[in-house]
Tab-separated table of C-alpha atoms in Angstrom:
chain	number	residue	atom	x	y	z
A	1	GLY	CA	50.442	9.229	-16.236
A	2	ASN	CA	47.853	6.479	-16.802
A	3	GLY	CA	49.403	4.537	-13.931
A	4	SER	CA	49.046	3.955	-10.221
A	5	ALA	CA	51.305	3.785	-7.202
A	6	SER	CA	50.973	2.713	-3.584
A	7	THR	CA	52.393	4.359	-0.501
A	8	THR	CA	52.216	3.802	3.245
A	9	PHE	CA	51.727	6.600	5.744
A	10	ASP	CA	52.678	6.689	9.388
A	11	PRO	CA	49.782	6.188	11.835
A	12	VAL	CA	47.830	9.355	12.554
A	13	THR	CA	45.698	9.982	15.617
A	14	LEU	CA	42.238	11.188	14.631
A	15	ALA	CA	41.922	13.981	17.162
A	16	SER	CA	38.845	15.560	15.564
A	17	PRO	CA	35.598	14.073	14.280
A	18	HIS	CA	36.351	15.192	10.689
A	19	LEU	CA	40.014	15.232	9.653
A	20	ARG	CA	40.680	16.890	6.289
A	21	ALA	CA	43.217	15.254	4.000
A	22	THR	CA	44.491	16.088	0.526
A	23	VAL	CA	46.679	14.190	-1.936
A	24	ARG	CA	48.664	16.403	-4.335
A	25	ILE	CA	50.765	15.596	-7.390
A	26	ASP	CA	53.172	17.736	-9.426
A	27	THR	CA	51.832	20.638	-11.427
A	28	ASP	CA	50.959	19.987	-15.055
A	29	ALA	CA	48.903	21.621	-17.798
A	30	LEU	CA	45.617	20.670	-16.071
A	31	GLU	CA	45.972	21.725	-12.445
A	32	ARG	CA	42.364	21.270	-11.378
A	33	ASP	CA	42.660	17.502	-10.927
A	34	ASN	CA	46.107	17.587	-9.273
A	35	ARG	CA	44.448	17.706	-5.842
A	36	PHE	CA	42.216	15.047	-4.358
A	37	HIS	CA	40.411	15.805	-1.089
A	38	PHE	CA	38.905	13.350	1.374
A	39	VAL	CA	37.756	13.265	4.993
A	40	VAL	CA	38.773	10.718	7.622
A	41	SER	CA	36.610	10.314	10.712
A	42	PRO	CA	36.972	8.047	13.735
A	43	GLY	CA	34.328	5.373	14.014
A	44	HIS	CA	31.438	6.008	16.392
A	45	PRO	CA	30.104	2.807	17.963
A	46	VAL	CA	26.385	2.192	18.179
A	47	ARG	CA	25.291	1.711	21.781
A	48	VAL	CA	23.141	-1.408	22.084
A	49	VAL	CA	21.134	-2.121	25.231
A	50	LEU	CA	20.362	-5.827	25.549
A	51	ALA	CA	17.317	-6.264	27.775
A	52	GLN	CA	17.153	-9.839	29.070
A	53	ARG	CA	15.132	-11.770	31.574
A	54	GLY	CA	16.736	-12.023	34.993
A	55	GLY	CA	19.426	-14.699	35.256
A	56	ALA	CA	19.148	-15.787	31.604
A	57	ARG	CA	22.763	-15.228	30.608
A	58	ASP	CA	22.981	-18.170	28.198
A	59	ALA	CA	20.215	-16.750	26.001
A	60	ASN	CA	22.556	-13.913	24.987
A	61	LEU	CA	25.547	-16.119	24.147
A	62	TYR	CA	25.244	-16.162	20.350
A	63	LEU	CA	23.615	-12.754	20.032
A	64	GLY	CA	26.229	-11.049	22.206
A	65	ARG	CA	29.136	-12.667	20.384
A	66	ALA	CA	27.700	-11.714	16.991
A	67	LEU	CA	27.386	-8.063	18.006
A	68	GLY	CA	30.807	-8.113	19.656
A	69	VAL	CA	32.639	-8.670	16.368
A	70	GLY	CA	30.901	-5.907	14.423
A	71	ASP	CA	33.178	-3.293	12.880
A	72	ALA	CA	31.040	-1.320	10.425
A	73	PRO	CA	29.835	0.035	12.761
A	74	ARG	CA	31.165	-1.195	16.077
A	75	PHE	CA	28.533	-2.101	18.654
A	76	ASP	CA	28.954	-1.034	22.268
A	77	LEU	CA	26.906	-3.687	24.061
A	78	ILE	CA	25.528	-3.383	27.598
A	79	THR	CA	23.072	-5.761	29.266
A	80	ARG	CA	20.184	-4.860	31.535
A	81	ASP	CA	17.439	-6.848	33.181
A	82	ALA	CA	14.159	-6.159	31.423
A	83	GLU	CA	12.456	-5.482	34.775
A	84	SER	CA	14.960	-2.756	35.655
A	85	LEU	CA	15.165	-1.017	32.270
A	86	THR	CA	15.031	2.730	32.976
A	87	ALA	CA	14.724	5.908	30.947
A	88	ASP	CA	18.392	6.677	31.656
A	89	ASP	CA	19.386	3.426	29.913
A	90	LEU	CA	17.502	4.566	26.808
A	91	GLN	CA	18.837	8.106	26.803
A	92	THR	CA	22.118	7.307	25.043
A	93	ALA	CA	21.122	4.034	23.385
A	94	GLY	CA	20.882	3.657	19.633
A	95	ILE	CA	19.314	0.194	19.641
A	96	VAL	CA	17.428	-1.805	22.265
A	97	ILE	CA	17.108	-5.587	21.895
A	98	VAL	CA	14.507	-7.282	24.074
A	99	ASN	CA	15.758	-10.860	24.036
A	100	ASP	CA	13.067	-13.353	25.079
A	101	ALA	CA	12.063	-11.313	28.122
A	102	THR	CA	8.863	-10.201	29.831
A	103	ILE	CA	8.192	-6.495	29.341
A	104	SER	CA	5.860	-4.634	31.687
A	105	GLY	CA	3.415	-1.965	30.553
A	106	PRO	CA	5.506	1.018	31.774
A	107	ALA	CA	8.669	-0.428	30.180
A	108	ALA	CA	6.845	-0.965	26.884
A	109	ASP	CA	5.627	2.633	26.998
A	110	ARG	CA	9.196	3.883	27.522
A	111	LEU	CA	10.403	1.737	24.630
A	112	GLY	CA	7.679	3.145	22.381
A	113	ARG	CA	8.732	6.713	23.157
A	114	PHE	CA	12.370	5.718	22.621
A	115	VAL	CA	11.544	4.508	19.098
A	116	GLN	CA	9.493	7.599	18.278
A	117	ARG	CA	12.553	9.738	19.059
A	118	GLY	CA	14.570	7.819	16.448
A	119	GLY	CA	15.739	4.687	18.260
A	120	GLY	CA	15.678	1.133	16.963
A	121	LEU	CA	13.920	-1.737	18.759
A	122	LEU	CA	14.277	-5.482	18.146
A	123	VAL	CA	11.888	-7.737	20.053
A	124	VAL	CA	12.930	-11.389	20.088
A	125	ALA	CA	9.683	-13.226	20.856
A	126	GLY	CA	11.089	-16.497	22.142
A	127	GLN	CA	9.551	-19.091	24.409
A	128	ARG	CA	9.385	-16.797	27.457
A	129	GLY	CA	8.880	-13.439	25.779
A	130	VAL	CA	5.779	-11.492	26.843
A	131	TRP	CA	4.637	-8.130	25.499
A	132	PRO	CA	1.698	-6.279	27.143
A	133	GLN	CA	-1.522	-6.168	25.136
A	134	GLU	CA	-2.147	-2.520	25.988
A	135	GLN	CA	1.102	-1.578	24.181
A	136	ALA	CA	0.442	-3.704	21.080
A	137	ALA	CA	0.533	-0.580	18.874
A	138	VAL	CA	4.318	-0.398	19.335
A	139	LEU	CA	4.951	-3.689	17.518
A	140	PRO	CA	4.418	-4.580	13.852
A	141	ALA	CA	3.081	-7.986	14.907
A	142	LEU	CA	1.930	-9.131	18.334
A	143	PRO	CA	3.381	-12.515	19.400
A	144	GLY	CA	0.749	-15.173	20.052
A	145	ASP	CA	0.746	-18.833	21.041
A	146	ALA	CA	3.797	-21.034	20.562
A	147	VAL	CA	3.880	-23.334	17.514
A	148	ASP	CA	5.579	-26.678	18.229
A	149	ARG	CA	7.407	-28.168	15.221
A	150	SER	CA	9.701	-30.474	17.235
A	151	SER	CA	7.856	-33.584	16.064
A	152	GLY	CA	7.481	-34.245	12.371
A	153	SER	CA	8.972	-31.843	9.852
A	154	SER	CA	10.701	-28.767	11.238
A	155	GLY	CA	9.868	-25.255	10.076
A	156	ARG	CA	11.764	-23.366	7.392
A	157	LEU	CA	12.185	-19.728	6.455
A	158	VAL	CA	10.555	-18.754	3.155
A	159	GLY	CA	9.377	-15.598	1.428
A	160	LEU	CA	12.374	-13.424	2.304
A	161	GLU	CA	12.146	-9.836	1.057
A	162	TYR	CA	15.487	-9.630	-0.726
A	163	GLY	CA	14.743	-6.064	-1.770
A	164	HIS	CA	14.905	-4.984	1.879
A	165	SER	CA	18.200	-3.742	3.302
A	166	ILE	CA	18.319	-6.602	5.834
A	167	PHE	CA	18.229	-9.362	3.219
A	168	GLU	CA	19.723	-7.501	0.237
A	169	PRO	CA	23.294	-8.830	0.875
A	170	PHE	CA	21.924	-12.390	0.559
A	171	ARG	CA	20.325	-11.795	-2.843
A	172	ALA	CA	23.260	-12.970	-4.950
A	173	PRO	CA	23.903	-16.707	-5.487
A	174	ARG	CA	26.095	-18.401	-2.868
A	175	SER	CA	25.782	-15.394	-0.542
A	176	GLY	CA	23.894	-17.242	2.198
A	177	ASP	CA	21.101	-19.800	2.455
A	178	PHE	CA	18.447	-19.347	5.150
A	179	SER	CA	16.524	-22.425	4.049
A	180	THR	CA	19.024	-24.736	5.763
A	181	ALA	CA	18.042	-23.458	9.232
A	182	ARG	CA	15.539	-25.665	11.060
A	183	PHE	CA	12.917	-24.191	13.390
A	184	TYR	CA	11.452	-26.407	16.096
A	185	GLY	CA	9.329	-23.684	17.647
A	186	TYR	CA	8.155	-20.135	17.039
A	187	ARG	CA	5.344	-17.785	17.939
A	188	ALA	CA	2.228	-17.323	15.860
A	189	GLY	CA	1.983	-13.587	15.206
A	190	THR	CA	-0.923	-11.251	14.520
A	191	LEU	CA	0.239	-8.704	11.964
A	192	ALA	CA	-0.648	-5.086	12.705
A	193	ARG	CA	-2.335	-2.933	10.100
A	194	ASP	CA	0.840	-0.913	9.528
A	195	GLY	CA	3.220	-3.878	9.860
A	196	THR	CA	5.259	-5.354	7.017
A	197	VAL	CA	6.336	-8.993	6.820
A	198	LEU	CA	9.986	-9.396	5.765
A	199	ALA	CA	10.195	-13.195	6.145
A	200	ARG	CA	7.746	-16.019	6.797
A	201	PHE	CA	7.805	-19.570	8.046
A	202	ASP	CA	6.760	-22.305	5.640
A	203	ASP	CA	3.224	-22.389	7.131
A	204	GLY	CA	2.704	-18.703	6.252
A	205	ALA	CA	3.202	-17.322	9.763
A	206	PRO	CA	5.283	-14.106	10.006
A	207	ALA	CA	8.894	-14.754	11.020
A	208	LEU	CA	10.270	-11.195	10.846
A	209	ALA	CA	8.031	-8.114	10.770
A	210	GLU	CA	8.815	-4.386	10.681
A	211	LYS	CA	7.080	-1.048	11.135
A	212	ARG	CA	8.002	2.613	11.343
A	213	LEU	CA	7.087	4.347	14.573
A	214	GLY	CA	7.769	8.061	14.627
A	215	ALA	CA	11.400	8.600	13.620
A	216	GLY	CA	12.491	5.031	14.503
A	217	ARG	CA	11.954	1.416	13.480
A	218	VAL	CA	10.712	-1.728	15.232
A	219	LEU	CA	11.494	-5.344	14.292
A	220	VAL	CA	9.886	-8.454	15.775
A	221	TRP	CA	11.538	-11.863	15.395
A	222	MET	CA	9.045	-14.654	16.136
A	223	SER	CA	11.575	-17.239	17.323
A	224	SER	CA	14.708	-17.309	19.456
A	225	LEU	CA	18.243	-16.188	18.614
A	226	ASP	CA	19.827	-19.098	20.446
A	227	LEU	CA	19.572	-22.889	20.130
A	228	LEU	CA	16.344	-23.250	22.134
A	229	TRP	CA	13.912	-23.115	19.204
A	230	ASN	CA	16.128	-23.299	16.101
A	231	ASP	CA	19.664	-23.882	14.876
A	232	LEU	CA	20.003	-20.593	12.973
A	233	ALA	CA	22.808	-19.500	15.311
A	234	LEU	CA	24.947	-22.357	13.939
A	235	LYS	CA	24.530	-21.310	10.305
A	236	PRO	CA	26.927	-19.004	8.417
A	237	VAL	CA	24.112	-16.517	7.741
A	238	PHE	CA	23.522	-15.832	11.456
A	239	LEU	CA	26.342	-13.335	11.958
A	240	PRO	CA	25.603	-11.131	8.906
A	241	PHE	CA	21.870	-11.439	9.585
A	242	VAL	CA	22.264	-10.014	13.105
A	243	HIS	CA	24.561	-7.270	11.801
A	244	GLN	CA	22.116	-6.309	9.056
A	245	MET	CA	19.233	-6.043	11.520
A	246	ALA	CA	21.341	-3.870	13.841
A	247	ARG	CA	22.508	-1.617	10.993
A	248	HIS	CA	18.957	-1.203	9.755
A	249	LEU	CA	17.612	-0.331	13.194
A	250	ALA	CA	20.435	2.158	13.775
A	251	GLY	CA	19.926	3.742	10.340
A	252	TYR	CA	23.620	3.205	9.676
A	253	GLN	CA	25.107	4.072	6.300
A	254	GLU	CA	28.735	3.681	5.363
A	255	PRO	CA	30.161	7.219	5.315
A	256	SER	CA	31.727	8.307	2.031
A	257	PRO	CA	35.195	9.933	2.323
A	258	TRP	CA	34.400	12.212	-0.622
A	259	LEU	CA	31.751	13.262	-3.123
A	260	THR	CA	31.992	14.520	-6.708
A	261	VAL	CA	31.160	17.963	-8.040
A	262	GLY	CA	27.622	17.829	-9.385
A	263	GLU	CA	26.333	15.476	-6.705
A	264	VAL	CA	23.820	16.556	-4.064
A	265	LEU	CA	24.853	16.983	-0.440
A	266	ASP	CA	22.236	15.785	2.023
A	267	PRO	CA	23.645	16.218	5.554
A	268	ALA	CA	21.388	13.491	6.943
A	269	ILE	CA	22.574	10.909	4.395
A	270	ALA	CA	26.206	12.013	4.551
A	271	GLY	CA	26.353	11.096	8.227
A	272	GLY	CA	25.732	14.488	9.755
A	273	PRO	CA	22.788	16.030	11.563
A	274	LYS	CA	19.447	16.352	9.876
A	275	PRO	CA	18.777	19.807	8.408
A	276	ALA	CA	17.280	22.031	11.054
A	277	ALA	CA	17.031	25.650	11.985
A	278	HIS	CA	20.175	27.560	12.933
A	279	ARG	CA	22.391	25.538	10.549
A	280	ALA	CA	24.035	26.423	7.256
A	281	ILE	CA	26.226	24.815	4.594
A	282	VAL	CA	29.423	26.758	3.864
A	283	SER	CA	31.000	26.189	0.443
A	284	PRO	CA	34.802	26.172	-0.168
A	285	SER	CA	34.534	29.760	-1.417
A	286	GLY	CA	32.784	30.847	1.775
A	287	ALA	CA	29.216	31.159	0.448
A	288	ARG	CA	26.527	30.209	2.963
A	289	VAL	CA	23.235	28.417	2.338
A	290	ALA	CA	20.890	28.365	5.339
A	291	LEU	CA	19.217	25.074	6.270
A	292	ASP	CA	15.938	26.165	7.768
A	293	ALA	CA	12.213	25.929	7.162
A	294	GLU	CA	12.439	28.367	4.240
A	295	GLY	CA	15.726	27.168	2.748
A	296	PRO	CA	16.654	23.958	0.934
A	297	GLU	CA	17.355	20.667	2.705
A	298	VAL	CA	20.063	19.641	0.216
A	299	VAL	CA	22.719	21.544	-1.727
A	300	GLN	CA	24.285	20.650	-5.069
A	301	LEU	CA	28.078	20.601	-4.957
A	302	ALA	CA	29.460	23.130	-7.425
A	303	GLU	CA	33.008	23.682	-6.125
A	304	GLN	CA	36.096	21.626	-5.427
A	305	GLY	CA	37.230	21.585	-1.812
A	306	PHE	CA	35.613	21.088	1.583
A	307	TYR	CA	31.984	21.872	2.398
A	308	GLU	CA	31.059	22.474	6.029
A	309	VAL	CA	27.736	22.055	7.804
A	310	ARG	CA	27.900	24.657	10.569
A	311	SER	CA	25.763	25.969	13.340
A	312	LEU	CA	24.958	29.655	13.106
A	313	THR	CA	26.162	30.027	16.691
A	314	PRO	CA	29.461	31.960	16.635
A	315	GLY	CA	32.505	29.851	17.477
A	316	ALA	CA	30.758	26.477	17.130
A	317	PRO	CA	32.852	23.794	15.376
A	318	PRO	CA	31.598	22.270	12.095
A	319	ALA	CA	29.021	19.555	12.628
A	320	LEU	CA	30.012	17.877	9.354
A	321	ILE	CA	32.762	18.280	6.730
A	322	VAL	CA	32.374	16.827	3.231
A	323	ALA	CA	35.128	16.670	0.603
A	324	SER	CA	34.237	17.505	-2.997
A	325	ASN	CA	36.375	16.582	-6.027
A	326	VAL	CA	36.078	17.147	-9.762
A	327	ASP	CA	35.063	14.218	-11.946
A	328	LEU	CA	38.307	12.667	-13.187
A	329	LYS	CA	36.622	11.463	-16.371
A	330	GLU	CA	36.577	15.083	-17.545
A	331	SER	CA	40.388	15.017	-17.546
A	332	ASP	CA	40.485	12.333	-20.236
A	333	PHE	CA	41.569	14.071	-23.460
A	334	SER	CA	41.728	10.950	-25.600
A	335	ALA	CA	39.946	11.217	-28.962
A	336	ILE	CA	36.409	9.895	-29.164
A	337	PRO	CA	35.833	7.414	-32.013
A	338	ALA	CA	34.039	8.974	-34.988
A	339	ALA	CA	31.334	6.290	-34.874
A	340	ASP	CA	30.466	7.287	-31.299
A	341	VAL	CA	30.170	10.950	-32.286
A	342	VAL	CA	27.854	10.080	-35.202
A	343	ALA	CA	25.775	7.806	-32.992
A	344	ALA	CA	25.404	10.534	-30.372
A	345	ALA	CA	24.406	13.108	-32.991
A	346	THR	CA	21.957	10.927	-34.949
A	347	GLY	CA	20.582	8.940	-32.034
A	348	ARG	CA	21.354	5.652	-33.822
A	349	ALA	CA	23.968	3.253	-32.591
A	350	GLY	CA	26.642	2.457	-35.130
A	351	GLY	CA	25.771	5.403	-37.383
A	352	THR	CA	28.263	5.904	-40.229
A	353	ALA	CA	28.735	8.278	-43.143
A	354	PRO	CA	27.168	5.817	-45.682
A	355	ALA	CA	24.144	5.483	-43.440
A	356	ALA	CA	23.802	9.249	-43.303
A	357	ALA	CA	24.050	9.438	-47.102
A	358	ALA	CA	21.354	6.780	-47.440
A	359	ALA	CA	19.075	8.981	-45.381
A	360	ALA	CA	19.334	11.878	-47.959
A	361	PRO	CA	16.061	13.068	-49.657
A	362	PRO	CA	15.102	11.000	-52.794
A	363	SER	CA	15.225	12.503	-56.310
A	364	ASP	CA	12.085	13.743	-58.112
A	365	THR	CA	12.027	10.702	-60.445
A	366	VAL	CA	12.193	8.255	-57.580
A	367	GLN	CA	9.560	10.154	-55.641
A	368	GLU	CA	7.217	10.285	-58.671
A	369	ALA	CA	7.595	6.542	-59.308
A	370	SER	CA	6.619	5.777	-55.715
A	371	GLN	CA	3.483	7.966	-56.100
A	372	ARG	CA	2.275	6.517	-59.472
A	373	LEU	CA	-0.129	4.143	-57.788
A	374	TRP	CA	-2.023	7.029	-56.274
A	375	TRP	CA	-3.057	8.277	-59.727
A	376	TYR	CA	-4.898	5.011	-60.442
A	377	LEU	CA	-6.540	5.041	-57.042
A	378	LEU	CA	-7.657	8.639	-57.540
A	379	PHE	CA	-9.131	7.835	-60.990
A	380	ALA	CA	-11.024	4.817	-59.587
A	381	GLY	CA	-12.426	7.014	-56.825
A	382	LEU	CA	-13.744	9.551	-59.348
A	383	LEU	CA	-15.465	6.765	-61.336
A	384	LEU	CA	-17.155	5.488	-58.185
A	385	MET	CA	-18.402	8.963	-57.312
A	386	GLY	CA	-19.846	9.410	-60.854
A	387	ALA	CA	-21.598	6.037	-60.712
A	388	GLU	CA	-23.104	6.917	-57.350
A	389	THR	CA	-24.474	10.175	-58.769
A	390	VAL	CA	-26.138	8.416	-61.723
A	391	VAL	CA	-27.706	5.744	-59.529
A	392	GLY	CA	-28.959	8.336	-57.096
A	393	ASN	CA	-30.669	10.394	-59.814
A	394	ARG	CA	-32.444	7.336	-61.271
A	395	SER	CA	-33.764	6.223	-57.866
A	396	ARG	CA	-35.425	9.659	-57.301
A	397	VAL	CA	-37.137	9.402	-60.678
C-alpha cells in the first residue's frame, strides 16, 4: 500500500495487432482498482517514398540517415527516381518526399491525388527542384527564382510557428536553436491563397509552408536538406526537425496503452480506423454502439475493461481494442482538510469558521446606524421639493 515495485517479464511475441494485458493484485476491500488493463501493439512503420533526381544519391545522405533512425514511428524508406514514380509506388506509401527533383505534370497530378486520399507530401525545393506551373494548386507555395546569399551575410530562419506540431518540441528553452543554421541559398516562394507560412527567412521569404489538400497535408521547404545551400544538416535540430515533419505528414500520434473511465473514445485519434458505416464499438459488457451516419462518432467510456471497434461483418477480427481503467484518485480515502471543504462550499479560498461567522446578518441596531444618513438626505430632498413648488407658483403669478 502507498508503494511501488518493479518486475521484469520474459519477452513476448506480439502475434496480434492488439494484445490485451492485465495486471492484478491481491483482493482487498476495494476490488474495483485491483485490476489494471492495457493494450500492447507492435509498431507499424510508416512507408516513405523518397523521389530523387536520377543519379543524385548524395542529396539523400543526411535525409535518409535521419529517417533511418526513427523509432516513434519507424520509417520504411524506399527511393525512386522522380521520372519513374508510378501510381503503384504511391498505393502503399504514407509519405512522399520529393527531394530537389524535377516533377513532370502527370507525376504532380498523381501526387496531388495521393495527398487528397490522405497521404503526406514534402517538396524540397532545392537548387534543381522544378514543379510544373499547371499543378501549382497542389503546393502551399510555388518555388520561384533562387536567392543567392553566399556573399555577404548568410540567411537565417526566423518567425517559427512554435504553436505548430512541427516546432512545438523546440518551444522550451535549450530545446534547439534554428537561428544558428546558415543559409547560402534558397528559393523565393509565392504563397498560395490557402497556404500557411510556418517559418521564414530573415528577408521575409517563406522557408516552410503548409496546406491541407483533401484528407492529406503538403509541406514545401524552400531550401535543400543537404549541405548544398545550408548547414542545417550539421546542427542538432536537424534530426528532430525531419522527424517532426514526417510525423506531421503521416498524422502520427503516440498510441495510448489505456484510457480512463469518463474519457471519450475517438477511434481515429486512438489509432484505429476513422468512424464509418458498418462499424460498431462494443463495450466490456457487450453493448454495441453503431458508428454510422446516424450514430455518434465518439463514445464516452463508462465501464472498466476492453472496448472493441468491430466491423459488423460476422467473424471479422476487432479493428481496434482500447483498455479502460477506473480513475485511481477515486480510491484515495484519506481525509480532506476542513479548510478545503469550506473553500469548496463557500467558493472562497481559505474559508474558515470565523470567516463564516463574520458573514452572518448584522443586528437591527447596527443596521439602523448604517442607515441614519439616509434620513437626513430624505429630509433635504423634501425641503428642495417644497422650495421648488413655491418658486414655481410665484413665477406663474
